[in-house]
């Protein structure tokens, strides 16, 4: 059982790290770059870098992160694998961070990305700067959730005991 929990924690941390790392990169690199360009170029950069191609690994990584967190908590709560309550609680907080990323993505950023893919570069809405600012703000919350998830999953692993 120890090996199973160790594998689950490794996969959980790896998936959470992929999500958080991708989000931090967008926050620290892509967002400032797209803000520095004129409107047309900013829309091109946003669509090219933040469209659905990143979803090919970010979505599965988020799902794997959340599912492994649930499995770890289930093993701990059920008593199938004894772990300190603090480790279960920290995993739960990490799961809430993962859930935050999923909900913010699903209901805010992904629909905006999809909408922008349908824009003509000759007919960009006049309120693009407001749309971009809202996307950036929501992404800032997603980064917070993603990094929180990773940190709490890491703490949960470090505070778990393997007898």
mmCIF file of N, CA and C in Angstrom, residues 4 6 17-18 29-30 33 42 47 60 84 88 104 110 120 136-137 141 150 159:
data_model
loop_
_atom_site.group_PDB
_atom_site.id
_atom_site.type_symbol
_atom_site.label_atom_id
_atom_site.label_comp_id
_atom_site.label_asym_id
_atom_site.label_seq_id
_atom_site.Cartn_x
_atom_site.Cartn_y
_atom_site.Cartn_z
ATOM 1 N N UNK A 4 1.728 2.284 -3.497
ATOM 2 C CA UNK A 4 0.597 2.906 -4.183
ATOM 3 C C UNK A 4 0.463 4.370 -3.780
ATOM 4 N N UNK A 6 2.754 6.330 -2.526
ATOM 5 C CA UNK A 6 3.910 7.070 -3.030
ATOM 6 C C UNK A 6 3.747 7.402 -4.517
ATOM 7 N N UNK A 17 2.462 20.377 -10.576
ATOM 8 C CA UNK A 17 3.605 21.198 -10.986
ATOM 9 C C UNK A 17 3.479 21.635 -12.448
ATOM 10 N N UNK A 18 2.999 20.736 -13.316
ATOM 11 C CA UNK A 18 2.782 21.106 -14.718
ATOM 12 C C UNK A 18 1.771 22.241 -14.836
ATOM 13 N N UNK A 29 5.378 35.849 -18.191
ATOM 14 C CA UNK A 29 5.960 36.089 -19.505
ATOM 15 C C UNK A 29 4.901 36.505 -20.521
ATOM 16 N N UNK A 30 3.917 35.655 -20.744
ATOM 17 C CA UNK A 30 2.961 35.902 -21.823
ATOM 18 C C UNK A 30 2.097 37.134 -21.552
ATOM 19 N N UNK A 33 3.984 40.405 -22.121
ATOM 20 C CA UNK A 33 4.327 40.569 -23.533
ATOM 21 C C UNK A 33 3.100 40.997 -24.325
ATOM 22 N N UNK A 42 -1.512 41.956 -29.992
ATOM 23 C CA UNK A 42 -1.892 41.374 -28.707
ATOM 24 C C UNK A 42 -2.917 40.259 -28.899
ATOM 25 N N UNK A 47 -4.274 34.578 -29.009
ATOM 26 C CA UNK A 47 -4.873 33.427 -29.698
ATOM 27 C C UNK A 47 -3.844 32.347 -29.993
ATOM 28 N N UNK A 60 -5.665 17.688 -18.932
ATOM 29 C CA UNK A 60 -5.400 16.365 -18.355
ATOM 30 C C UNK A 60 -4.570 16.442 -17.066
ATOM 31 N N UNK A 84 -1.359 10.883 8.729
ATOM 32 C CA UNK A 84 -1.760 11.898 9.700
ATOM 33 C C UNK A 84 -2.917 12.751 9.163
ATOM 34 N N UNK A 88 -3.966 14.647 5.294
ATOM 35 C CA UNK A 88 -5.256 14.571 4.586
ATOM 36 C C UNK A 88 -5.827 15.972 4.398
ATOM 37 N N UNK A 104 -12.405 28.342 -12.592
ATOM 38 C CA UNK A 104 -12.055 29.621 -13.219
ATOM 39 C C UNK A 104 -11.758 29.442 -14.701
ATOM 40 N N UNK A 110 -11.401 29.958 -20.609
ATOM 41 C CA UNK A 110 -11.604 29.123 -21.793
ATOM 42 C C UNK A 110 -12.680 29.717 -22.716
ATOM 43 N N UNK A 120 -12.050 38.283 -36.275
ATOM 44 C CA UNK A 120 -11.279 38.686 -37.434
ATOM 45 C C UNK A 120 -10.300 39.761 -36.965
ATOM 46 N N UNK A 136 -6.777 38.595 -17.826
ATOM 47 C CA UNK A 136 -5.554 38.656 -17.009
ATOM 48 C C UNK A 136 -5.873 38.577 -15.520
ATOM 49 N N UNK A 137 -6.914 39.266 -15.077
ATOM 50 C CA UNK A 137 -7.287 39.236 -13.662
ATOM 51 C C UNK A 137 -7.702 37.822 -13.241
ATOM 52 N N UNK A 141 -5.950 34.936 -10.511
ATOM 53 C CA UNK A 141 -6.591 34.076 -9.506
ATOM 54 C C UNK A 141 -6.294 32.598 -9.783
ATOM 55 N N UNK A 150 -0.268 23.161 -5.643
ATOM 56 C CA UNK A 150 1.033 22.503 -5.651
ATOM 57 C C UNK A 150 1.706 22.567 -4.279
ATOM 58 N N UNK A 159 4.536 15.891 5.120
ATOM 59 C CA UNK A 159 4.034 15.609 6.463
ATOM 60 C C UNK A 159 3.382 14.244 6.606
#
